[in-house]
Amino acid sequence: MMNGLVLLMNTNLPLKDPVPIFSLVLFIILLAPILLRKLRIPSIIGLIIAGMLIGDHGFKIIQKDSIDLFAKAGLLYIMFLAGLELDMTEFRKNRYRSMVFGAFTFFIPLTMGYVVCTYVLEFNFMATLLVSSMFATHTLVAYPLASRLGITKNEAVTVAVGGTIITDTAVLLILAVITGAQAGNLNTYFWVRLGISLAIFAAIILWLMPMLGRWFFKKIKDDKTSHFIFVLALVFASAFLAELAGVEGIIGAFLAGLALNQLIPHTSPLMNRIEFVGNAIFIPFFLISVGMLVDLRVLLKGPEALIIAGALTLMALSSKWLAAMFTQLVFKYSPNQRKVIFGLSSAHAAATIAVILIGYNMHIVDEHVLNGTVILILITCLVGSFVTENAGRRLAILEAESKPEPDDQPERILVPVSNPDRIEALLDFAVMIKDHSAQTPIYPLAVVQDNEEAKEKIHLTNKMLEKAVIHAAATESDVQVVTRIDLNVSDGITRATKELLISDVILGWTDKTSTTDRWLGNIFGTTLDNVLQRVWETVYVCNFHSPLNTTKKMALIIPPNAEYELGFLHYMQKMFMLAKQAGARLLVFCNEKTQTITTAFAEQTKMSVDLDFRQFDTIEDFLVLSREINRDDLVVVVTARKSTLSYHAYMDGIPAKLERHFKDNNVILLYPEQREFDSLEAGLQSEDLTLAPIQEQIANLNKLGKAVKRIFKK
């Protein structure tokens, strides 16, 4: 103990041993947010202030270059997460708005900066162009705050992120031109090389990388560690390729996020690991490194440093505020959305210091501009964090208040499992379709037949269900394992459905031959037959050959009259959520009536899903659909129980046809929620039905997933 104290007292500063350096930084990451949270100061600011204290311009405890590796990784991680968490459907829908904001946040600071640098600070042309372009750039320092508040899907955040990549790309291209001009290399060869290298880089990232990712996730299904390392490797390789192409690595990291966006569902264990490692390690290291750049002593070096620092900071904040204000006026955003856009786009850090350091090293600007920029970084990061925290919190509260009230009968998903190899795939599907605002858990169910071997089978079953618990924990999903002893599997599923008030039942596809050779043919056993006759909630029968995140397109086949069924809106909501989580285009095969109601429901619920339709009037045309279905597509067939409104005799052979014609595809056979007495045999004919009640129901929908008690009347 004494030797340890002596060693500690004799330690020279700054620290050089990586062990105490890493230990100190980890304690800062742990304690700084906790201490400042009591003062209602954003955790980001606490990390920046801590960096100021321990850095070269503070108490000189550690040198900045000792954490440069993690700091650089943190910056790339922020940009990668920004691309990965983007709602691609919303991003494509709002791409013009992102371009408008990108134009505002680039040209307004550039123009104002040019005027101030030329006529107030009296810089030469090259210095004016460099500093003005610095005003246009910004870093998403406050993005982790938006992510933590759960507002990353808000249009304001989507537009701000899209505008960020536009303006940063433009600024970094200007920087490449400035460095080329300063070195005397601004010739035809320079422009040709830059254009070709950028084209090759974009093709590799946006075309080749998704293909490579889809192939890897299909081939390596179960090794979760390899999935994470693969993603990290692609991020840093993309950043390196961007630098080879002549732009900053942050552009490559952001494009890598866009390329992998549709391959990493937001509810998946992989996404949880990516966010956890970034928010716990890499991003805090970057924020601490930003604080280590700040030297408050420059304010004591005479009035010139103060004037330049004040002018640069005022110009940076005012120009970004004007860009956010004009964006609000053009697109009629709320004041809170404007403040979020301003908060996200006002912070200057990574690209800003990169621009100024390059200019300083090339003697384009002097140390006063460099020191003023460091002060600008501190103030804009503080302002951006405060504004994003306060406005984002109000925006999150408003979004929460606008959400529908929970249903009287909450969503409950039951996943009966018997094959350990299929547990993870079925649970992933359950997590994808689950309404995450619902507080109810997912229920994995194991049914043990009541016989002499029941006790032994209980122990084996519990071990099997441990795998389900571990896998669900990786997605931060709540699960409640249920084990039941019953006469047979179908009785166990039926009783569990009633006792737990289950709304959705997810079953695995079985290859057992039916002993009775009934209407399910030779694909399903009698268990499913018995379940369908006694369980009238929504039932999904799943046959997954590859991970759902590799899905390119989701083909949803809806038979005529399906819109008249009780559970139509419920399973349509689930299909929207599944397509969104899988990052797939939803192609719906249905008739005109179903298309009208589906479109209205999508608009009413504001689900951002890439939705398209194909005419499909008769169930007998089922096999014709194979022309538009590829190997990477997910096939979802809506069928019906016998004697219900949408039932057709042709449906009896659909399982066998799916096994024969779509044997390489992921397939889901969906039985919608129906009433036991909703029967065509009871005298209710489809020609007697009218669309008016369901149209009225859609117009008055206040919440998603609400079970419609009676949609159509005689």
XYZ file of C-alpha atoms in Angstrom:
714
model
C 0.000 0.000 0.000
C 2.777 2.423 0.999
C 4.717 1.589 -2.135
C 1.632 2.446 -4.173
C 1.284 5.842 -2.445
C 4.946 6.624 -2.966
C 4.623 5.681 -6.638
C 1.584 7.938 -6.944
C 3.358 10.893 -5.303
C 6.401 10.467 -7.527
C 4.352 10.309 -10.705
C 5.394 13.041 -13.114
C 2.813 15.052 -14.982
C 1.606 14.846 -17.624
C 0.885 11.139 -17.295
C 2.538 8.902 -19.849
C 1.558 5.411 -18.689
C -1.620 4.364 -20.580
C -3.033 2.581 -17.506
C -3.484 5.679 -15.254
C -4.483 7.770 -18.290
C -7.234 5.375 -19.244
C -8.317 4.981 -15.607
C -8.534 8.763 -15.106
C -10.557 9.313 -18.268
C -12.986 6.539 -17.319
C -13.582 8.126 -13.912
C -14.207 11.464 -15.628
C -16.709 9.818 -17.989
C -18.411 8.281 -14.953
C -18.450 11.215 -12.524
C -18.632 14.416 -14.621
C -22.180 13.828 -15.938
C -23.396 12.680 -12.497
C -22.061 15.782 -10.711
C -23.275 18.285 -13.303
C -26.669 16.620 -13.701
C -27.589 17.986 -10.269
C -26.911 21.483 -11.622
C -29.037 20.685 -14.704
C -26.005 21.064 -16.949
C -25.899 18.729 -19.985
C -23.437 15.874 -19.572
C -21.705 16.884 -22.797
C -20.651 20.185 -21.229
C -19.306 18.371 -18.183
C -17.014 16.277 -20.355
C -15.797 19.348 -22.278
C -15.047 21.219 -19.040
C -13.233 18.168 -17.669
C -11.103 18.125 -20.809
C -10.217 21.787 -20.230
C -9.050 21.010 -16.691
C -6.864 17.974 -17.411
C -5.400 19.096 -20.729
C -2.325 20.999 -21.862
C -3.996 24.342 -21.112
C -5.284 23.280 -17.689
C -3.496 21.293 -14.994
C -1.499 19.347 -17.611
C -2.463 15.979 -16.182
C -2.505 14.222 -19.545
C -1.416 15.221 -23.033
C -3.969 15.440 -25.790
C -2.032 13.148 -28.104
C -2.334 10.356 -25.511
C -6.065 9.997 -26.269
C -6.027 11.051 -29.933
C -6.841 7.541 -31.141
C -10.022 7.272 -29.076
C -10.917 10.902 -29.757
C -10.704 10.423 -33.516
C -12.711 7.223 -33.209
C -15.350 9.127 -31.201
C -15.787 11.753 -33.900
C -16.177 9.087 -36.565
C -18.605 7.248 -34.274
C -20.827 10.325 -33.918
C -21.086 10.694 -37.687
C -21.600 6.959 -38.156
C -24.439 6.871 -35.608
C -26.015 9.902 -37.257
C -26.187 7.995 -40.541
C -27.143 4.701 -38.899
C -30.024 6.127 -36.832
C -31.517 8.096 -39.706
C -35.010 7.048 -40.662
C -34.185 6.393 -44.307
C -37.792 6.646 -45.450
C -38.156 10.015 -43.739
C -34.715 11.039 -44.997
C -35.662 10.283 -48.589
C -38.998 12.007 -48.111
C -37.296 15.081 -46.612
C -34.154 15.080 -48.740
C -35.173 18.326 -50.433
C -35.715 19.923 -47.031
C -32.280 18.733 -45.959
C -30.837 20.235 -49.125
C -32.603 23.547 -48.438
C -31.331 23.650 -44.864
C -27.885 22.567 -46.070
C -27.901 25.472 -48.527
C -29.001 27.934 -45.818
C -26.462 26.713 -43.257
C -23.683 26.840 -45.857
C -24.286 30.044 -47.834
C -25.540 32.291 -44.993
C -22.447 31.762 -42.763
C -20.165 31.835 -45.811
C -21.606 35.157 -47.050
C -21.733 36.833 -43.638
C -18.267 35.563 -42.803
C -16.873 36.928 -46.056
C -18.268 40.402 -45.284
C -16.979 40.443 -41.688
C -13.550 38.998 -42.504
C -13.032 41.379 -45.429
C -14.392 44.662 -44.075
C -14.151 44.281 -40.271
C -11.179 41.999 -39.623
C -9.459 42.977 -42.906
C -8.158 39.524 -43.820
C -6.708 38.766 -47.242
C -8.762 36.761 -49.757
C -7.369 33.311 -48.924
C -7.746 33.842 -45.156
C -11.244 35.252 -45.697
C -12.300 32.220 -47.734
C -10.838 29.831 -45.149
C -12.425 31.477 -42.088
C -15.768 32.002 -43.849
C -15.930 28.332 -44.773
C -15.138 27.529 -41.131
C -18.347 29.352 -40.127
C -20.342 27.148 -42.497
C -19.211 23.876 -40.991
C -20.514 22.389 -37.754
C -20.216 19.186 -35.738
C -23.099 17.134 -34.298
C -21.724 17.419 -30.769
C -25.252 17.577 -29.326
C -26.538 14.613 -31.343
C -26.081 12.161 -28.425
C -28.454 14.392 -26.434
C -31.083 14.163 -29.173
C -30.596 10.399 -29.289
C -30.949 10.089 -25.522
C -34.159 12.155 -25.587
C -35.600 9.889 -28.293
C -36.212 12.640 -30.878
C -33.900 11.402 -33.630
C -36.944 10.417 -35.724
C -38.334 13.955 -35.565
C -38.228 15.737 -38.908
C -36.209 18.608 -37.445
C -33.406 16.252 -36.407
C -33.525 14.411 -39.741
C -33.265 17.693 -41.656
C -30.441 18.927 -39.399
C -28.411 15.744 -39.891
C -28.962 15.782 -43.652
C -27.969 19.443 -43.827
C -24.860 18.729 -41.757
C -23.435 16.286 -44.239
C -24.213 18.644 -47.125
C -22.523 21.689 -45.614
C -19.553 19.754 -44.193
C -18.923 18.099 -47.548
C -19.008 21.467 -49.289
C -16.649 23.023 -46.730
C -14.183 20.150 -46.895
C -14.165 20.347 -50.685
C -13.395 24.069 -50.401
C -10.585 23.183 -47.994
C -9.168 20.752 -50.551
C -9.264 23.525 -53.152
C -7.603 26.020 -50.772
C -4.767 23.627 -49.930
C -4.318 22.834 -53.620
C -4.185 26.515 -54.497
C -1.775 27.299 -51.657
C 0.534 24.498 -52.844
C 0.255 25.662 -56.446
C -1.403 22.424 -57.630
C -4.764 23.860 -58.657
C -4.751 22.644 -62.238
C -6.780 20.391 -64.524
C -5.151 17.255 -63.124
C -6.226 18.267 -59.599
C -9.904 18.577 -60.600
C -9.932 15.361 -62.632
C -8.256 13.369 -59.843
C -10.627 14.783 -57.210
C -13.752 14.019 -59.276
C -12.694 10.465 -60.155
C -11.592 9.607 -56.622
C -14.865 10.878 -55.121
C -16.929 8.920 -57.664
C -15.020 5.691 -56.928
C -15.284 6.301 -53.175
C -19.067 6.893 -53.313
C -19.597 3.763 -55.430
C -17.616 1.591 -53.003
C -19.454 2.881 -49.924
C -23.019 3.129 -51.202
C -23.086 0.184 -53.621
C -20.438 -2.370 -52.682
C -20.665 -2.051 -48.882
C -24.396 -2.969 -48.592
C -23.782 -6.028 -50.778
C -20.843 -7.062 -48.603
C -22.845 -6.488 -45.417
C -25.830 -8.533 -46.620
C -23.518 -11.398 -47.634
C -21.671 -11.328 -44.290
C -24.813 -11.318 -42.125
C -26.212 -14.249 -44.094
C -23.058 -16.337 -43.865
C -22.162 -15.505 -40.250
C -25.508 -15.767 -38.481
C -24.732 -16.595 -34.873
C -21.392 -14.936 -34.054
C -22.514 -11.631 -32.496
C -18.966 -10.527 -31.737
C -17.994 -10.893 -35.391
C -20.991 -8.769 -36.391
C -19.831 -5.900 -34.191
C -16.192 -6.095 -35.297
C -17.312 -6.268 -38.938
C -19.318 -3.059 -38.575
C -16.452 -1.241 -36.817
C -14.020 -2.344 -39.497
C -16.297 -0.992 -42.236
C -16.673 2.359 -40.464
C -12.967 2.996 -40.133
C -12.221 1.602 -43.584
C -14.794 4.031 -44.998
C -13.140 6.918 -43.162
C -9.758 5.886 -44.567
C -11.146 5.626 -48.104
C -12.657 9.103 -47.725
C -9.248 10.526 -46.842
C -7.735 8.760 -49.850
C -10.447 10.360 -51.989
C -9.466 13.823 -50.775
C -12.138 14.556 -48.146
C -12.279 14.204 -44.375
C -12.942 10.821 -42.758
C -16.181 12.032 -41.146
C -17.798 11.982 -44.603
C -16.864 8.312 -45.001
C -18.158 7.432 -41.522
C -21.510 9.106 -42.217
C -21.890 7.367 -45.581
C -21.013 4.052 -43.903
C -23.921 4.666 -41.542
C -26.227 5.269 -44.487
C -24.940 2.158 -46.275
C -25.514 -0.095 -43.244
C -28.718 1.631 -42.130
C -31.081 -0.918 -43.624
C -28.977 -3.893 -42.499
C -29.007 -3.053 -38.779
C -32.529 -2.879 -37.312
C -32.893 -0.320 -34.540
C -34.254 -2.984 -32.182
C -31.515 -5.539 -32.859
C -28.824 -6.679 -30.384
C -26.174 -5.385 -32.796
C -27.643 -1.865 -32.739
C -27.747 -1.975 -28.957
C -24.059 -2.942 -28.809
C -23.056 -0.233 -31.297
C -24.850 2.508 -29.367
C -23.609 1.249 -26.008
C -19.928 1.177 -26.946
C -20.152 4.557 -28.672
C -21.966 6.341 -25.851
C -19.880 4.702 -23.120
C -16.361 4.971 -24.571
C -15.667 6.563 -27.942
C -17.931 9.640 -27.919
C -16.966 10.756 -24.347
C -13.276 10.522 -25.327
C -13.966 12.829 -28.272
C -15.804 15.375 -26.100
C -12.956 15.397 -23.573
C -10.480 15.963 -26.420
C -12.543 18.975 -27.585
C -12.207 20.476 -24.104
C -8.452 19.909 -24.175
C -8.225 22.240 -27.178
C -9.594 25.196 -25.219
C -7.057 27.682 -23.847
C -8.780 30.413 -21.828
C -5.456 32.183 -21.371
C -5.683 33.526 -24.906
C -8.204 36.038 -23.563
C -5.385 37.618 -21.537
C -3.075 38.123 -24.507
C -4.397 41.543 -25.413
C -7.474 43.071 -27.018
C -6.814 41.653 -30.491
C -7.409 38.079 -29.349
C -10.591 39.150 -27.550
C -11.892 41.059 -30.564
C -11.233 38.202 -32.968
C -12.682 35.594 -30.579
C -15.788 37.719 -29.978
C -16.294 38.458 -33.671
C -15.827 34.836 -34.728
C -18.155 33.514 -32.018
C -20.870 36.102 -32.650
C -20.694 35.483 -36.386
C -20.809 31.704 -35.993
C -23.859 31.707 -33.704
C -25.833 34.423 -35.490
C -25.353 32.902 -38.951
C -26.438 29.438 -37.766
C -29.445 30.972 -35.997
C -30.482 32.734 -39.208
C -30.159 29.476 -41.149
C -32.407 27.703 -38.627
C -34.901 30.596 -38.657
C -35.176 30.654 -42.460
C -35.634 26.873 -42.454
C -38.442 27.246 -39.908
C -40.169 29.935 -41.989
C -39.930 27.967 -45.234
C -41.206 24.659 -43.825
C -43.446 26.066 -41.036
C -41.662 24.276 -38.207
C -42.495 24.923 -34.567
C -40.256 27.130 -32.388
C -38.963 24.037 -30.572
C -38.025 22.401 -33.881
C -36.196 25.577 -34.920
C -34.260 25.569 -31.652
C -33.342 21.894 -32.079
C -32.058 22.600 -35.594
C -30.062 25.550 -34.266
C -28.730 23.558 -31.299
C -27.541 20.691 -33.482
C -25.982 22.946 -36.128
C -24.428 25.638 -33.917
C -21.617 23.595 -32.339
C -18.241 23.936 -34.045
C -15.615 21.343 -33.215
C -13.987 18.710 -35.407
C -14.179 20.046 -38.944
C -13.741 23.602 -37.619
C -10.466 22.898 -35.868
C -9.328 20.841 -38.856
C -9.920 23.796 -41.191
C -8.173 26.305 -38.939
C -5.219 24.057 -38.071
C -4.563 23.429 -41.758
C -4.794 27.171 -42.416
C -2.484 27.914 -39.475
C 0.104 25.336 -40.532
C 0.060 26.741 -44.076
C 0.435 30.321 -42.667
C -2.893 31.450 -44.079
C -4.098 32.614 -40.624
C -2.131 33.624 -37.497
C -2.281 32.479 -33.881
C -4.914 35.064 -32.966
C -7.375 33.425 -35.352
C -6.373 29.993 -34.047
C -6.917 31.044 -30.411
C -10.166 32.800 -31.288
C -11.364 29.625 -32.974
C -10.604 27.606 -29.841
C -12.785 29.983 -27.799
C -15.450 29.729 -30.503
C -15.404 25.938 -30.138
C -15.985 26.153 -26.381
C -18.805 28.692 -26.518
C -20.642 27.131 -29.476
C -20.455 23.652 -27.940
C -21.903 25.004 -24.693
C -24.653 26.943 -26.470
C -25.514 24.050 -28.792
C -25.716 21.585 -25.906
C -27.908 23.836 -23.747
C -30.275 24.685 -26.591
C -30.592 21.074 -27.771
C -31.134 19.818 -24.215
C -33.879 22.335 -23.377
C -35.686 22.450 -26.730
C -35.275 18.706 -27.276
C -36.822 17.950 -23.897
C -39.855 20.107 -24.697
C -40.120 18.514 -28.128
C -39.964 15.014 -26.594
C -42.717 15.943 -24.110
C -44.947 17.269 -26.895
C -44.386 14.101 -28.933
C -45.202 11.940 -25.923
C -48.398 13.894 -25.273
C -49.486 13.567 -28.898
C -49.120 9.787 -28.842
C -52.314 7.786 -28.438
C -53.315 6.503 -25.057
C -52.520 2.857 -24.491
C -55.200 0.385 -25.438
C -57.485 -0.986 -22.768
C -56.144 -4.424 -23.641
C -52.358 -4.040 -23.937
C -50.335 -5.813 -26.574
C -48.987 -9.174 -25.407
C -46.876 -11.388 -27.658
C -46.562 -15.130 -27.028
C -43.680 -17.067 -28.597
C -44.070 -20.851 -28.134
C -40.666 -22.490 -28.617
C -39.646 -26.101 -28.965
C -36.561 -25.942 -31.184
C -33.533 -24.163 -29.587
C -32.146 -23.293 -33.011
C -35.204 -21.161 -33.827
C -35.532 -19.234 -30.579
C -33.406 -16.242 -31.585
C -35.053 -15.786 -34.992
C -38.565 -15.889 -33.512
C -37.622 -13.493 -30.696
C -36.032 -11.061 -33.174
C -39.271 -11.076 -35.126
C -41.265 -10.487 -31.930
C -39.052 -7.540 -30.963
C -39.407 -6.039 -34.451
C -43.206 -6.039 -34.445
C -43.626 -5.093 -30.774
C -44.972 -1.669 -29.905
C -42.115 -0.322 -27.791
C -44.384 2.115 -25.970
C -46.191 -0.898 -24.491
C -44.927 -1.896 -21.052
C -45.818 -5.560 -21.403
C -43.066 -8.172 -21.869
C -42.652 -10.786 -24.569
C -43.692 -14.241 -23.359
C -41.526 -17.184 -24.536
C -43.556 -20.335 -23.841
C -42.407 -23.924 -23.445
C -45.049 -26.648 -23.179
C -44.110 -29.975 -21.611
C -46.427 -32.929 -22.126
C -47.813 -34.340 -18.907
C -46.306 -37.832 -18.622
C -43.704 -39.789 -16.660
C -40.820 -37.819 -18.213
C -42.292 -34.383 -17.410
C -39.804 -33.574 -14.606
C -36.764 -34.318 -16.741
C -38.166 -32.356 -19.654
C -38.844 -29.354 -17.398
C -35.110 -29.072 -16.614
C -34.176 -29.329 -20.290
C -36.827 -26.783 -21.205
C -35.597 -24.276 -18.626
C -32.082 -24.511 -20.038
C -33.458 -23.904 -23.508
C -35.384 -20.840 -22.328
C -32.255 -19.385 -20.733
C -31.018 -18.836 -24.267
C -34.145 -16.808 -25.003
C -33.617 -14.645 -21.918
C -29.960 -13.956 -22.773
C -30.779 -13.065 -26.366
C -33.649 -10.763 -25.381
C -31.453 -9.034 -22.805
C -29.076 -8.028 -25.603
C -31.929 -6.026 -27.162
C -32.959 -4.519 -23.801
C -36.356 -6.155 -24.255
C -38.363 -7.358 -21.302
C -39.236 -11.060 -21.411
C -41.210 -13.252 -19.051
C -40.571 -16.949 -19.521
C -43.594 -19.229 -19.189
C -43.333 -23.005 -18.713
C -46.484 -25.084 -18.774
C -47.298 -28.758 -18.258
C -50.322 -29.793 -20.280
C -51.858 -32.736 -22.080
C -50.392 -31.606 -25.405
C -48.718 -28.604 -27.020
C -51.836 -27.121 -28.607
C -53.723 -27.212 -25.290
C -50.801 -25.503 -23.566
C -50.668 -22.721 -26.170
C -54.434 -22.242 -26.052
C -54.623 -21.973 -22.270
C -51.586 -19.673 -22.067
C -53.159 -17.389 -24.693
C -56.309 -17.045 -22.601
C -54.643 -16.725 -19.208
C -52.062 -14.122 -20.323
C -54.539 -12.149 -22.493
C -52.287 -12.639 -25.508
C -52.849 -10.499 -28.627
C -50.272 -12.092 -30.975
C -48.971 -15.663 -31.196
C -45.716 -16.399 -33.075
C -45.168 -20.011 -34.110
C -42.275 -21.699 -35.878
C -42.759 -23.584 -39.130
C -42.707 -27.352 -38.701
C -41.913 -30.096 -41.188
C -43.879 -32.810 -39.410
C -46.380 -34.586 -41.588
C -50.008 -34.288 -40.525
C -51.304 -37.698 -39.488
C -54.793 -36.725 -40.551
C -53.684 -35.247 -43.903
C -56.085 -32.387 -43.410
C -56.263 -28.968 -45.078
C -52.786 -27.932 -43.973
C -51.333 -30.645 -46.220
C -47.934 -32.115 -45.541
C -46.319 -28.945 -44.212
C -47.904 -28.466 -40.808
C -48.724 -30.900 -38.086
C -51.951 -31.119 -36.156
C -50.655 -28.710 -33.475
C -51.199 -25.674 -35.687
C -54.534 -27.061 -36.873
C -55.748 -27.336 -33.289
C -54.356 -23.937 -32.287
C -56.130 -22.173 -35.160
C -59.421 -23.775 -34.240
C -59.217 -22.547 -30.634
C -57.052 -19.403 -30.692
C -58.721 -16.499 -32.534
C -56.005 -13.902 -31.939
C -53.433 -12.974 -34.605
C -51.166 -15.941 -35.388
C -47.864 -15.751 -37.323
C -46.310 -18.980 -38.641
C -42.669 -18.192 -39.453
C -40.082 -19.976 -41.569
C -36.811 -18.011 -41.458
C -33.755 -19.174 -43.425
C -31.728 -15.963 -43.095
C -31.678 -12.936 -40.745
C -34.551 -10.498 -41.287
C -32.139 -7.562 -41.524
C -30.946 -8.881 -44.912
C -34.433 -8.367 -46.405
C -34.523 -6.120 -49.469
C -38.233 -6.191 -50.143
C -41.226 -7.376 -48.154
C -44.053 -8.856 -50.242
C -47.367 -8.716 -48.345
C -50.104 -10.740 -50.076
C -53.634 -9.853 -48.939
C -56.620 -11.815 -50.263
C -59.942 -10.185 -51.215
C -62.264 -9.277 -48.318
C -59.362 -9.264 -45.824
C -60.163 -5.635 -44.985
C -63.466 -6.803 -43.497
C -61.784 -8.914 -40.843
C -61.597 -7.730 -37.241
C -57.786 -7.850 -37.029
C -57.004 -6.107 -40.332
C -55.728 -2.812 -38.885
C -53.829 -4.597 -36.139
C -51.716 -6.767 -38.414
C -51.245 -3.941 -40.933
C -49.656 -1.894 -38.157
C -47.362 -4.843 -37.385
C -46.370 -5.195 -41.037
C -45.546 -1.482 -41.227
C -43.349 -1.820 -38.149
C -41.651 -4.924 -39.529
C -40.858 -3.250 -42.855
C -39.520 -0.198 -41.028
C -37.296 -2.225 -38.702
C -35.995 -4.467 -41.494
C -35.297 -1.444 -43.712
C -37.280 -3.046 -46.511
C -39.663 -1.724 -49.133
C -43.208 -2.924 -48.473
C -44.881 -4.197 -51.643
C -48.563 -4.971 -51.018
C -50.503 -7.257 -53.377
C -54.204 -6.511 -52.891
C -57.363 -5.282 -54.584
C -58.455 -1.672 -54.933
C -60.614 -1.596 -51.796
C -57.819 -2.930 -49.615
C -55.359 -0.475 -51.155
C -57.620 2.477 -50.342
C -57.965 1.490 -46.695
C -54.277 0.602 -46.310
C -53.186 3.952 -47.764
C -55.576 5.832 -45.467
C -54.344 3.875 -42.458
C -50.687 4.586 -43.305
C -51.406 8.304 -43.616
C -53.444 8.391 -40.408
C -50.811 6.609 -38.349
C -47.952 8.569 -39.992
C -45.851 5.439 -40.328
C -42.779 6.265 -42.409
C -42.662 3.191 -44.602
C -41.723 2.822 -48.275
C -45.115 1.587 -49.487
C -46.060 0.352 -52.957
C -48.998 -1.640 -54.362
C -49.709 -4.249 -57.029
C -53.176 -5.224 -58.196
C -54.235 -8.613 -56.861
C -57.922 -9.488 -57.211
C -58.160 -13.266 -56.929
C -56.333 -15.649 -54.619
C -55.962 -18.122 -57.481
C -53.340 -15.771 -58.999
C -51.058 -16.502 -56.055
C -48.259 -18.163 -58.022
C -48.161 -15.318 -60.565
C -46.666 -13.183 -57.797
C -43.420 -15.145 -57.887
C -42.342 -13.067 -60.887
C -41.784 -10.043 -58.622
C -40.332 -11.894 -55.638
C -36.578 -12.419 -55.386
C -34.496 -14.625 -53.139
C -33.731 -11.858 -50.607
C -37.406 -10.927 -50.204
C -39.612 -11.695 -47.222
C -42.947 -13.231 -48.258
C -45.914 -12.601 -45.952
C -49.175 -14.295 -46.932
C -52.372 -13.288 -45.158
C -54.677 -16.275 -44.997
C -57.785 -17.052 -42.928
C -59.396 -19.662 -40.787
C -62.232 -21.676 -42.288
C -65.695 -20.106 -42.455
C -64.414 -16.563 -41.927
C -65.025 -13.548 -44.155
C -61.868 -13.700 -46.254
C -61.523 -17.479 -46.376
C -61.211 -19.165 -49.771
C -60.827 -22.866 -50.456
C -57.655 -22.166 -52.459
C -55.929 -21.162 -49.201
C -55.822 -24.789 -48.096
C -52.936 -25.495 -50.452
C -50.959 -22.274 -49.918
C -48.552 -23.714 -47.280
C -47.481 -26.457 -49.674
C -47.101 -23.931 -52.508
C -44.975 -21.686 -50.303
C -42.707 -24.610 -49.436
C -42.381 -25.569 -53.071
C -42.003 -22.203 -54.833
C -40.430 -20.014 -52.105
C -38.249 -22.547 -50.311
C -35.263 -20.159 -50.173
C -37.251 -17.143 -48.955
C -38.139 -16.099 -45.449
C -41.872 -16.785 -45.208
C -44.613 -15.766 -42.769
C -48.108 -17.203 -42.921
C -50.391 -14.748 -41.117
C -53.793 -15.620 -39.644
C -55.538 -12.387 -38.590
C -57.535 -11.922 -35.427
C -61.105 -12.983 -36.090
C -64.297 -13.613 -34.223
C -65.392 -17.125 -33.716
C -68.882 -16.282 -34.955
C -67.877 -14.052 -37.901
C -68.853 -16.633 -40.468
C -70.040 -16.493 -44.026
C -72.132 -19.498 -43.142
C -74.018 -17.347 -40.612
C -75.587 -15.417 -43.464
C -73.158 -12.489 -43.723
C -72.292 -12.001 -47.381
C -69.521 -9.786 -48.707
C -71.815 -8.003 -51.144
C -73.906 -6.798 -48.205
C -70.925 -4.987 -46.651
C -70.109 -1.299 -46.975
C -66.844 0.582 -46.594
C -68.393 3.478 -44.693
C -67.865 2.164 -41.153
C -64.175 1.424 -41.632
C -63.565 4.744 -43.366
C -65.162 6.479 -40.416
C -63.039 4.377 -38.068
C -59.831 5.305 -39.899
C -60.745 8.983 -39.902
C -61.211 8.905 -36.133
C -58.197 6.730 -35.216
C -56.509 8.153 -32.142
C -54.022 5.436 -31.533
C -52.120 2.713 -33.299
C -52.988 -0.884 -32.932
C -56.452 -0.343 -31.465
C -58.567 -3.394 -32.024
C -61.598 -2.484 -34.107
C -64.612 -4.113 -32.439
C -66.915 -4.010 -35.380
C -65.656 -2.564 -38.681
C -68.317 -3.602 -41.159
C -71.982 -4.070 -40.545
C -74.532 -5.914 -42.489
